[in-house]
Coordinates of C-alpha atoms in Angstrom, one line a residue:
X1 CA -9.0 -19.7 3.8
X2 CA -9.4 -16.1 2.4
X3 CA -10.7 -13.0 4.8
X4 CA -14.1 -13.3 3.0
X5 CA -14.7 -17.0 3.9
X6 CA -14.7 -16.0 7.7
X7 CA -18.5 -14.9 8.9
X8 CA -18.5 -11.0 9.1
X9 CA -18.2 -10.8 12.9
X10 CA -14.9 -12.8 13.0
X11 CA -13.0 -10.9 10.0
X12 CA -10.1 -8.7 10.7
X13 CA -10.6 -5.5 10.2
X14 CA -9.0 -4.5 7.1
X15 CA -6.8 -1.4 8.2
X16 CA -3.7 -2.5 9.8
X17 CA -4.3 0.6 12.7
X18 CA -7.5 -1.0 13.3
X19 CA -5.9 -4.3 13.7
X20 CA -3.6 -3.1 16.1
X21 CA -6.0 -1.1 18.2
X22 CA -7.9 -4.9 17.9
X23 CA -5.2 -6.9 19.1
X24 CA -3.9 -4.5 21.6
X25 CA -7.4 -4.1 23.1
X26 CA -7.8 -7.5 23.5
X27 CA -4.9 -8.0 25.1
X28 CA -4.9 -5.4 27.7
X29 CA -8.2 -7.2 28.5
X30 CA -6.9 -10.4 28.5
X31 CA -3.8 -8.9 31.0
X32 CA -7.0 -7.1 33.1
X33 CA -8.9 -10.8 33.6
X34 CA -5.8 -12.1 34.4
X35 CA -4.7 -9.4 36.8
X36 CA -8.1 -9.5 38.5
X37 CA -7.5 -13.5 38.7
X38 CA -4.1 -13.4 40.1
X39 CA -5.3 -10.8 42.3
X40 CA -8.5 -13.1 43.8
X41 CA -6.2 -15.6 44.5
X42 CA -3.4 -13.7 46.6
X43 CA -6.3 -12.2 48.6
X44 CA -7.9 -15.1 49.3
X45 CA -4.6 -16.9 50.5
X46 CA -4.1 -13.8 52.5
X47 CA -7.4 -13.7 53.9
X48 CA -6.6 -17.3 55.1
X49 CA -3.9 -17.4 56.4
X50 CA -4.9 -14.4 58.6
X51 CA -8.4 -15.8 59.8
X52 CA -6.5 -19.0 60.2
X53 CA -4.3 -17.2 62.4
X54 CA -6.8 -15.2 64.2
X55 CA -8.8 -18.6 64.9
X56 CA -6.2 -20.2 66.3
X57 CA -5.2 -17.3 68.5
X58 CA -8.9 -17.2 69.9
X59 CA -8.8 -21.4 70.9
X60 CA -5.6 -20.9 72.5
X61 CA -7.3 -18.2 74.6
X62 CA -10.1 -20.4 75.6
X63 CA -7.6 -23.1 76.8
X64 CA -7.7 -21.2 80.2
X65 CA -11.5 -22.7 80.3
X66 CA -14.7 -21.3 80.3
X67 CA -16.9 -20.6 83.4
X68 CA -19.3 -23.5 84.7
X69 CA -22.3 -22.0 83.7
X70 CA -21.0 -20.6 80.7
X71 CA -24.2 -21.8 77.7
X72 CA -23.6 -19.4 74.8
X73 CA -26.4 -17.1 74.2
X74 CA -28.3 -15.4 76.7
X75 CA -31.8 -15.9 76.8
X76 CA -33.7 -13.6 75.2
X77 CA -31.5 -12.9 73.0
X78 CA -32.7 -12.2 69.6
X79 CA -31.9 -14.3 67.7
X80 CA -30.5 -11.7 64.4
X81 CA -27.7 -10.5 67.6
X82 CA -26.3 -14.3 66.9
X83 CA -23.3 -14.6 64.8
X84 CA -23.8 -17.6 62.4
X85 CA -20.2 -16.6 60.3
X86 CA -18.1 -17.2 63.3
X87 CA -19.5 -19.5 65.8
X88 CA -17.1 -20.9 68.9
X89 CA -17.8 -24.4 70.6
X90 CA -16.7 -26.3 73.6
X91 CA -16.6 -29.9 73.9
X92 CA -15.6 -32.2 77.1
X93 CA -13.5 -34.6 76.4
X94 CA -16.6 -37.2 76.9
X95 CA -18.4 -35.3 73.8
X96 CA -20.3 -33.2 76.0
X97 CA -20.8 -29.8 74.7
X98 CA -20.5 -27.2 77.3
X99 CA -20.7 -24.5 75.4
X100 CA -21.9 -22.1 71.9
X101 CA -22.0 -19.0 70.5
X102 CA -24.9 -19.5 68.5
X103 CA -27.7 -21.0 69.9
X104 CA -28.9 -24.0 67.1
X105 CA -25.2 -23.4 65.2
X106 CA -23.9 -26.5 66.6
X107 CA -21.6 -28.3 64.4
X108 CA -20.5 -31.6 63.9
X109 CA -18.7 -32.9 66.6
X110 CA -14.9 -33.8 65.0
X111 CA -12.7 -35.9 66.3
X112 CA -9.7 -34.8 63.7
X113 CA -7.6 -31.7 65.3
X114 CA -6.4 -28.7 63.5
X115 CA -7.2 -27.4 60.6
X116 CA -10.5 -28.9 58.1
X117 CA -13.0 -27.8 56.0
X118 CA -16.4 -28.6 57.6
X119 CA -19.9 -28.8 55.4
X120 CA -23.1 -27.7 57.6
X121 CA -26.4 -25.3 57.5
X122 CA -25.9 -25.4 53.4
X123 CA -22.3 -23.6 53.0
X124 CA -18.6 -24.7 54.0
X125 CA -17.0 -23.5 57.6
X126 CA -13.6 -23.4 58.3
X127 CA -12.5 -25.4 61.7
X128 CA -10.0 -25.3 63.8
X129 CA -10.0 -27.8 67.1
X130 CA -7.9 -27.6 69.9
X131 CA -7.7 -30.5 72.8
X132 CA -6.6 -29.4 76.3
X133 CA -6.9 -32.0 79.5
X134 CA -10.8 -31.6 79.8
X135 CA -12.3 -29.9 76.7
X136 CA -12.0 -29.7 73.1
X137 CA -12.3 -26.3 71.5
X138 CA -13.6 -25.9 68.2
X139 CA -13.2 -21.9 66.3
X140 CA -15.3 -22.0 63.2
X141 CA -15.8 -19.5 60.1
X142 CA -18.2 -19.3 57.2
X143 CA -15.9 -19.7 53.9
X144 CA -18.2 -17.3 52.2
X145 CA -17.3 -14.2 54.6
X146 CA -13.4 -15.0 53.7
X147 CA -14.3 -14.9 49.5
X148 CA -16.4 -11.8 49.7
X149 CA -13.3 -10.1 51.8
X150 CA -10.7 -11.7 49.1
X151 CA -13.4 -10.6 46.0
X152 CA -13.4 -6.7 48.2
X153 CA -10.0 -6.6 48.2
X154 CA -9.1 -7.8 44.7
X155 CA -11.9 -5.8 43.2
X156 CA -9.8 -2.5 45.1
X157 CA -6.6 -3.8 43.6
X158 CA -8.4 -3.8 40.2
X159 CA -10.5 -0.5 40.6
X160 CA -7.3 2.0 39.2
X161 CA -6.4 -0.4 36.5
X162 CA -10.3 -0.3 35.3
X163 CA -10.4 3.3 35.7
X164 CA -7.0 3.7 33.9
X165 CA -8.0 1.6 31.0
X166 CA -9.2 3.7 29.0
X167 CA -6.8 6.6 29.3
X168 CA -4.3 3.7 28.4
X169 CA -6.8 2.5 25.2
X170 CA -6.5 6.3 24.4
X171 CA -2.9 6.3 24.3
X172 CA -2.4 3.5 22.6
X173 CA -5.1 4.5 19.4
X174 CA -2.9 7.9 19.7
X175 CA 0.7 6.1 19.8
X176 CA -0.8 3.9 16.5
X177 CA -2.0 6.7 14.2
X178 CA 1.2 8.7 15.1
X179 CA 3.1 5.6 13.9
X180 CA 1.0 5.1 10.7
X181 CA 1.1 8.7 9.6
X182 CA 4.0 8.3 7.4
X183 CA 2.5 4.8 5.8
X184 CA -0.4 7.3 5.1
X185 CA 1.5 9.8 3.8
X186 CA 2.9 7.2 1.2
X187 CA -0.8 6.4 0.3
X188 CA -1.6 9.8 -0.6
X189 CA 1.2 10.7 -1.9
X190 CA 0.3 7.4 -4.0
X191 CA -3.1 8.7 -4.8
X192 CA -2.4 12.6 -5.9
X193 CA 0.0 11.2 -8.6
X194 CA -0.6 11.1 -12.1
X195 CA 0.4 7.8 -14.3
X196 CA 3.7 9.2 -15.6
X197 CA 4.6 10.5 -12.4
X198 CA 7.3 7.5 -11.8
X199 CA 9.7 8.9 -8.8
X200 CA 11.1 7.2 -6.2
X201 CA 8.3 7.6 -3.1
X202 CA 10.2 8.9 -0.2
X203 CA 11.0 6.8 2.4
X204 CA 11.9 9.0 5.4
X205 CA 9.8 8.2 9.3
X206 CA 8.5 5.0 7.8
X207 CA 8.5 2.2 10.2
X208 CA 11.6 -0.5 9.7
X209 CA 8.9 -2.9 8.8
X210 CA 7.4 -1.1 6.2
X211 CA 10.2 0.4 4.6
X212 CA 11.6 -2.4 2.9
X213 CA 8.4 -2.6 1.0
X214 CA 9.1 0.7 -0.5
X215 CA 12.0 0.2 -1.5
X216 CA 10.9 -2.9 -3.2
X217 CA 8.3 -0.4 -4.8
X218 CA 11.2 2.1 -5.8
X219 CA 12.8 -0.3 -7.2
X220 CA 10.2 -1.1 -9.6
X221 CA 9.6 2.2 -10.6
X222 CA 12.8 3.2 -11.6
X223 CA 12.6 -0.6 -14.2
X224 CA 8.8 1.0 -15.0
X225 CA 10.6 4.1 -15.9
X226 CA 13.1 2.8 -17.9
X227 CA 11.2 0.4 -20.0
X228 CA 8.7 3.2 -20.4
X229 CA 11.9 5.3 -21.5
X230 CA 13.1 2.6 -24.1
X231 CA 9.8 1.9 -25.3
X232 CA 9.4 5.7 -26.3
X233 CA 12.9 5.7 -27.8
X234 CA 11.7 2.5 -29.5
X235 CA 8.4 4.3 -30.8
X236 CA 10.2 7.1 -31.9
X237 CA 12.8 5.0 -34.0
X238 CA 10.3 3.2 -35.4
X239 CA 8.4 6.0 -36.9
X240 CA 11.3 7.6 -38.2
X241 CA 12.8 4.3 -39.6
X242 CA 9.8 3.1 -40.9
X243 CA 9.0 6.9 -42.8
X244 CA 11.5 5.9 -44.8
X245 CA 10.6 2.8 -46.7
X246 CA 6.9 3.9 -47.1
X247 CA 8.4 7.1 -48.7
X248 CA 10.1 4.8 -51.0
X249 CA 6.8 2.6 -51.9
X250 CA 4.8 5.7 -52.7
X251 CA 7.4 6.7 -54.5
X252 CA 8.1 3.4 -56.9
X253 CA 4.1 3.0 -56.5
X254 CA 3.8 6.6 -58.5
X255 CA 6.6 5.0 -61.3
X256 CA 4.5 2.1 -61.7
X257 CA 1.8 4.5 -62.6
X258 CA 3.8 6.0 -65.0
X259 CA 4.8 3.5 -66.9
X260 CA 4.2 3.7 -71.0
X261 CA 5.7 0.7 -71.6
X262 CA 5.9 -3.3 -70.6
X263 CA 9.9 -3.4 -69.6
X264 CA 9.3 -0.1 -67.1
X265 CA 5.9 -1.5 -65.6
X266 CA 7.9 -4.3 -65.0
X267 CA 10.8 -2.9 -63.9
X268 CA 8.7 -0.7 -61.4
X269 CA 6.7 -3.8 -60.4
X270 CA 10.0 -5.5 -59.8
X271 CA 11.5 -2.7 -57.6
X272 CA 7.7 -2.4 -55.5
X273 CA 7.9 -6.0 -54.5
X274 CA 11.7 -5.3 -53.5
X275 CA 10.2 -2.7 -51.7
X276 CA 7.6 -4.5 -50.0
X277 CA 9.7 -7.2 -49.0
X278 CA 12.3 -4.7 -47.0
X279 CA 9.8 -3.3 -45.8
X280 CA 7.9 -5.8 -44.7
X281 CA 11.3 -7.2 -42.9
X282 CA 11.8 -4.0 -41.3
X283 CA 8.4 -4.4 -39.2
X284 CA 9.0 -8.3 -38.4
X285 CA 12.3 -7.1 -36.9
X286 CA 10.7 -4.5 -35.2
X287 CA 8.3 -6.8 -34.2
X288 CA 10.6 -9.2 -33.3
X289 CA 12.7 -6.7 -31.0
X290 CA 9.8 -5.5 -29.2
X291 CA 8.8 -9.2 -28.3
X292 CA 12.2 -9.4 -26.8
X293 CA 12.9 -5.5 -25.2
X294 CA 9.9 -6.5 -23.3
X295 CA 11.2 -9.4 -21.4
X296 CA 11.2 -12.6 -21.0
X297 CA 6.9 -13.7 -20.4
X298 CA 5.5 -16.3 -18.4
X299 CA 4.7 -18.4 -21.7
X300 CA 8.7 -18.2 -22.6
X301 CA 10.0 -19.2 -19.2
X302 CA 7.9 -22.4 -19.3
X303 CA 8.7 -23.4 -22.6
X304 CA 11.9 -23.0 -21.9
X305 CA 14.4 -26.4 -22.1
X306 CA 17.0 -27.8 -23.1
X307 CA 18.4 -27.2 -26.8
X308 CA 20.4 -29.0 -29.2
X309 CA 22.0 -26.0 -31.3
X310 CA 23.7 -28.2 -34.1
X311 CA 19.8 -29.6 -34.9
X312 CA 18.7 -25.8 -35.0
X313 CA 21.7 -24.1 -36.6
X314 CA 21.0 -26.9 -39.2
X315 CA 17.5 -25.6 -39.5
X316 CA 18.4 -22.5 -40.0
X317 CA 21.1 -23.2 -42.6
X318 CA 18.1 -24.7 -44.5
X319 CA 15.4 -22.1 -44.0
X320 CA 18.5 -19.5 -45.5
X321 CA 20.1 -21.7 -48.3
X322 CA 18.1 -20.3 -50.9
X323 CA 19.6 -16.7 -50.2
X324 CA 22.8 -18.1 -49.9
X325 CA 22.9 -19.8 -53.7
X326 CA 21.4 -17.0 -54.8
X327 CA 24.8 -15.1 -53.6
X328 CA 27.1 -18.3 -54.6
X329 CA 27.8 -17.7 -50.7
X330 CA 29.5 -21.5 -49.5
X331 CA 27.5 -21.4 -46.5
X332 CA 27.6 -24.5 -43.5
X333 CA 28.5 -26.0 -40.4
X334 CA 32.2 -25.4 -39.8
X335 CA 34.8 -28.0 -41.1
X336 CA 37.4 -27.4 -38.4
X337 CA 37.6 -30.6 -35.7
X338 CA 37.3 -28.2 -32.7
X339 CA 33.8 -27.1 -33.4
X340 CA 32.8 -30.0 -34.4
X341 CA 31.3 -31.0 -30.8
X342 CA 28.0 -28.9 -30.7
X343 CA 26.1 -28.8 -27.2
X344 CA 22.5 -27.8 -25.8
X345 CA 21.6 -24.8 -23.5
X346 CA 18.4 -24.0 -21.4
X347 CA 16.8 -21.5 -23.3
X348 CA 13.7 -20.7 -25.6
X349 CA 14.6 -22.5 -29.1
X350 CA 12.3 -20.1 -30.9
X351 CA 14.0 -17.2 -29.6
X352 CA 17.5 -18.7 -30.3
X353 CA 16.4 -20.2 -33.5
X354 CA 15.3 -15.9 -34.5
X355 CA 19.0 -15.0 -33.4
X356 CA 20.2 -17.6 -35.6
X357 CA 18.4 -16.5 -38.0
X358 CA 19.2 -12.8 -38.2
X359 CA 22.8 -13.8 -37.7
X360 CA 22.7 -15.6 -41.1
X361 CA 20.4 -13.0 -42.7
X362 CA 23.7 -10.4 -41.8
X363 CA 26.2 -12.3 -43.2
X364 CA 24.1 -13.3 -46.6
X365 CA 23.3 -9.4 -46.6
X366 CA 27.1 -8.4 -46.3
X367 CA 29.6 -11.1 -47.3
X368 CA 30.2 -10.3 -51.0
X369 CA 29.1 -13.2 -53.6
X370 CA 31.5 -16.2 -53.4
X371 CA 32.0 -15.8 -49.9
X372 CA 32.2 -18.4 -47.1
X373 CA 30.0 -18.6 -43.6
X374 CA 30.4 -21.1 -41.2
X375 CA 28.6 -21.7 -38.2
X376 CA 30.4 -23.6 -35.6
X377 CA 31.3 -24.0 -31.8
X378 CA 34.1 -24.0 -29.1
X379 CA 34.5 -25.0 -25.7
X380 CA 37.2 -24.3 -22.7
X381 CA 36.9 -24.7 -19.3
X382 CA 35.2 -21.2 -18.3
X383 CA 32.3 -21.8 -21.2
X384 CA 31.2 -22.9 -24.1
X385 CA 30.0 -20.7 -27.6
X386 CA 28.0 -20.4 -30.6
X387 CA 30.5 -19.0 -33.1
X388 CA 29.1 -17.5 -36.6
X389 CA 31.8 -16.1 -38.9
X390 CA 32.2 -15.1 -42.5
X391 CA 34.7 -13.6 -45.5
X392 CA 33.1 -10.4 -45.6
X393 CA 34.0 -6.8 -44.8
X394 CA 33.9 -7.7 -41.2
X395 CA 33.6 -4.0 -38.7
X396 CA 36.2 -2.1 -37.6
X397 CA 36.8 -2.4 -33.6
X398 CA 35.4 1.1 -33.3
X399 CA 32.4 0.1 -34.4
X400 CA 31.7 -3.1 -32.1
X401 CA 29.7 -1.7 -29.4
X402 CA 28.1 1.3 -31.5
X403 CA 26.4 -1.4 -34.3
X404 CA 24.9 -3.6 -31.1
X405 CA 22.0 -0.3 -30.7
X406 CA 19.0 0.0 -33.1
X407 CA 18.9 1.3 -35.9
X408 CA 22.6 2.0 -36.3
X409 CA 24.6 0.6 -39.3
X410 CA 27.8 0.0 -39.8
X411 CA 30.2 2.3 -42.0
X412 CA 31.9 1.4 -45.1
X413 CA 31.3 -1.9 -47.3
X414 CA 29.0 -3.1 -45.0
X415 CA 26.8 0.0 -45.0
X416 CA 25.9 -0.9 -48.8
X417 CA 23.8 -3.2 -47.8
X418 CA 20.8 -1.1 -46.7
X419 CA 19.7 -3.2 -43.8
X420 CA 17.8 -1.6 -41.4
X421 CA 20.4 -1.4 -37.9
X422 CA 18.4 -4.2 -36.1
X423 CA 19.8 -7.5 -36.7
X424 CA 22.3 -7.1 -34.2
X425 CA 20.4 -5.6 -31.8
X426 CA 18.0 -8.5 -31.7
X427 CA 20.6 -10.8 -31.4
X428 CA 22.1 -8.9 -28.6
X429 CA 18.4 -9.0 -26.8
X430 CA 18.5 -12.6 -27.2
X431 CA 21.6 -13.3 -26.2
X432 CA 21.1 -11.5 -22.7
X433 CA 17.6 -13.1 -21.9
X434 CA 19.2 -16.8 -22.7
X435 CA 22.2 -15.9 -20.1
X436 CA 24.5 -15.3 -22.6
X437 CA 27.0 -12.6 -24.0
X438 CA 27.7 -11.4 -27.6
X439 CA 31.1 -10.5 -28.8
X440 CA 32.3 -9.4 -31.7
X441 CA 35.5 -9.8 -33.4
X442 CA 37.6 -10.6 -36.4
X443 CA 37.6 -14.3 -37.7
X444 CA 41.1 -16.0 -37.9
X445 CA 40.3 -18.3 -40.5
X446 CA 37.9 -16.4 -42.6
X447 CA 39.3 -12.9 -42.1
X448 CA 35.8 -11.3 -41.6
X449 CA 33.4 -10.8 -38.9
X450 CA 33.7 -13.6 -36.5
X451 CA 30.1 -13.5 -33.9
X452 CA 30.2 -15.5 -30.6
X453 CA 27.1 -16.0 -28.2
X454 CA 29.0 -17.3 -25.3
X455 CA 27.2 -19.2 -22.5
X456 CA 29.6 -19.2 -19.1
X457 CA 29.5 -22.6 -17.0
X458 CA 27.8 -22.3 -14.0
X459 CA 29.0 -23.7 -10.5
X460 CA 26.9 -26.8 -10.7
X461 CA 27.9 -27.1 -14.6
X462 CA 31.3 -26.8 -13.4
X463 CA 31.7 -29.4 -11.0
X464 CA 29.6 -31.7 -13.4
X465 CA 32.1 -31.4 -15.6
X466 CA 35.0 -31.7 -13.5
X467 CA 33.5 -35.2 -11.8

């Protein structure tokens, strides 16, 4: 149940110092009753065991015996001089009484010695009875005069708590909003901020419990920052890339205007659509590398399962054959036996099946015409790999880890290309959200670039495999 299904007398209070000052008050109540309880009770034993004492102290003096003409009250004595709350009677051992404090008090004669709790005239005495060789003496006391001395004294036991109660209420509202002053500090600090202001909050005189949580909210903005770094760095090499190829539509748009003849309308027509097309690549990749700079979504992780990779670098050896025949590029699944044995991973297939993609697109782009790509895998012990690798111009080890950013080509024969410095990078996105690592490298068989998206075993992975 939610704070809002309660009834509005039973919610919590909202601020956690009110909830403390809550629960602390209550408690120190709750420690009060009890005291007061505890208190009662040790006064009342007390207040027995003294009386009890007392009474039997006053029957052993009587044991001496009483005079002969010895009745109780005098007469005409009135009767608000009697005594009712401690009354003393005699008793011969015949059950004679011989003699009473109180006048009309009489209780019931007992035949049981010591100590019992007697009820008469409406309330509960206290008796104590004493045989000697001619009488029996009975000492009796109201109950109620011992609990009004018990509830005296546990009321004086109680009065400087009660007094003190709310000097200690006091300290403890002041000991609370001295602790939370630092938690508030955070929430102004909080407040006064404007929406770029992404520094770390500072933690110092926060309370160990609450500290934690901000550094769990440091923590996520410095990754706020530094997406909302990238994606400005993004922004800004996105405009400038994509200045470029509208430049050069305006530009082959004006030539197709100028045109005087059928061959150079065509020719212009020919280079717009070229035109088009690159560009209109350039924003799916961009597109494309957004989707993936801004992680992995709710809607990825639960499509995510297992995939066959020979079933979808087949598919994408289809969806890129055309491209491929256009270039006389012999372009398939490897022919060696030891990547033959393809394997699944858990992963998104559409986001594997773009990497693939771009991957191809690369090597069609760059591997001169009559070239070779294969697209094959490999296995050891440690993990397992997509491998992609080609004839072409291939990229110089300096180059490696500088061509993986955006927008950043590759230097000689490859640079003829014109691509746009993003394929890689996408792939390299892709590679890290499926848990795996890129590396680049030369091809032993083909001589050119040789690409390998490497998935490392896991633990569990491992001792399947082992068993």
């Amino acid at each position: 149940m939610s704070r809002a299904d309660f009834p509005r007398w039973l919610r919590l209070p909202g601020s956690l110092g009110a909830r403390l000052l809550l629960f602390i008050g209550l408690a120190i109540g709750l420690l009060a009753v009890l005291q007061g309880a505890l208190a009662y009770r040790n006064a009342l034993e007390q207040t027995d065991t003294l009386f009890d004492y007392q009474m039997q102290q006053t029957a052993f003096a009587l044991r001496a015996g009483l005079p002969v003409d010895a009745k109780g009250r005098p007469e005409g004595t009135p009767p608000e001089d009697e005594n009712d709350e401690f009354i003393v009677q005699v008793w011969t051992n015949e059950g004679l009484r011989i003699f009473e404090s109180a006048l009309g008090a009489a209780l019931p004669q007992m035949a049981v010695l010591g100590f019992a709790d007697v009820p008469a005239r409406g309330t509960t005495y206290r008796v104590f009875s004493l045989q000697t060789r001619s009488q029996v003496i009975q000492i009796a006391q109201d109950m109620r005069v011992r609990r009004a001395l018990a509830r005296e004294a546990a009321w004086r036991g109680l009065l400087p708590v009660v007094v003190l109660l709310p000097l200690l209420a006091l300290a403890v509202w002041w000991v609370v909003r001295r602790s939370l002053l630092p938690v508030q500090r955070v929430r102004t600090e909080l407040a006064l901020r404007q929406p770029q202001d992404l520094a770390a909050v500072n933690d110092q005189g926060l309370p160990d419990e609450i500290r934690p949580l901000v550094h769990e909210l440091n923590s996520l903005l410095q990754r706020v920052q530094q997406a909302f770094e990238a994606q400005q760095h993004f922004v800004a090499d996105a405009a400038h890339e994509l200045r470029s190829p509208l430049a050069a539509l305006t530009l082959q748009l004006q030539l197709l205007r100028k045109a005087t003849d059928d061959v150079t309308r065509h020719a212009a027509q020919d280079d717009l659509a070229a035109g088009i097309e690159r560009a209109r690549r350039l924003v799916e990749q961009l597109l494309a590398l957004a989707r993936q700079e801004a992680g992995v979504t709710a809607q990825a992780l639960s499509v995510a399962a297992a995939v066959d990779l020979r079933q979808l670098a087949e598919q994408a050896l289809a969806d890129t054959a055309e491209a491929a025949q256009a270039k006389d590029l012999d372009m398939g699944l490897s022919e060696d036996p030891e990547q033959q044995a393809s394997f699944s991973v858990q992963a998104d297939a559409q986001a594997l099946s773009m990497l693939l993609r771009n991957l191809l697109d690369n090597a069609i782009k760059y591997v001169p015409a009559g070239g070779r790509v294969d697209v094959g895998w490999l296995q050891d012990e440690h993990s397992r790999a997509l491998v992609i690798e080609d004839s072409g111009p291939g990229i110089a080890p300096a180059e490696r880890s500088r061509v993986l950013q955006r927008f950043v080509r590759g230097q000689g024969a490859g640079s003829m290309a014109g691509g746009s410095g993003l394929g890689l990078a996408i792939v390299q996105t892709i590679a890290e959200r499926s848990g795996a690592q890129l590396e680049l490298d030369t091809s032993p068989q083909l001589g050119g670039l040789r690409v390998r998206i490497i998935w490392p075993y896991s633990s569990t992975e491992t001792i399947k495999k082992d068993s």
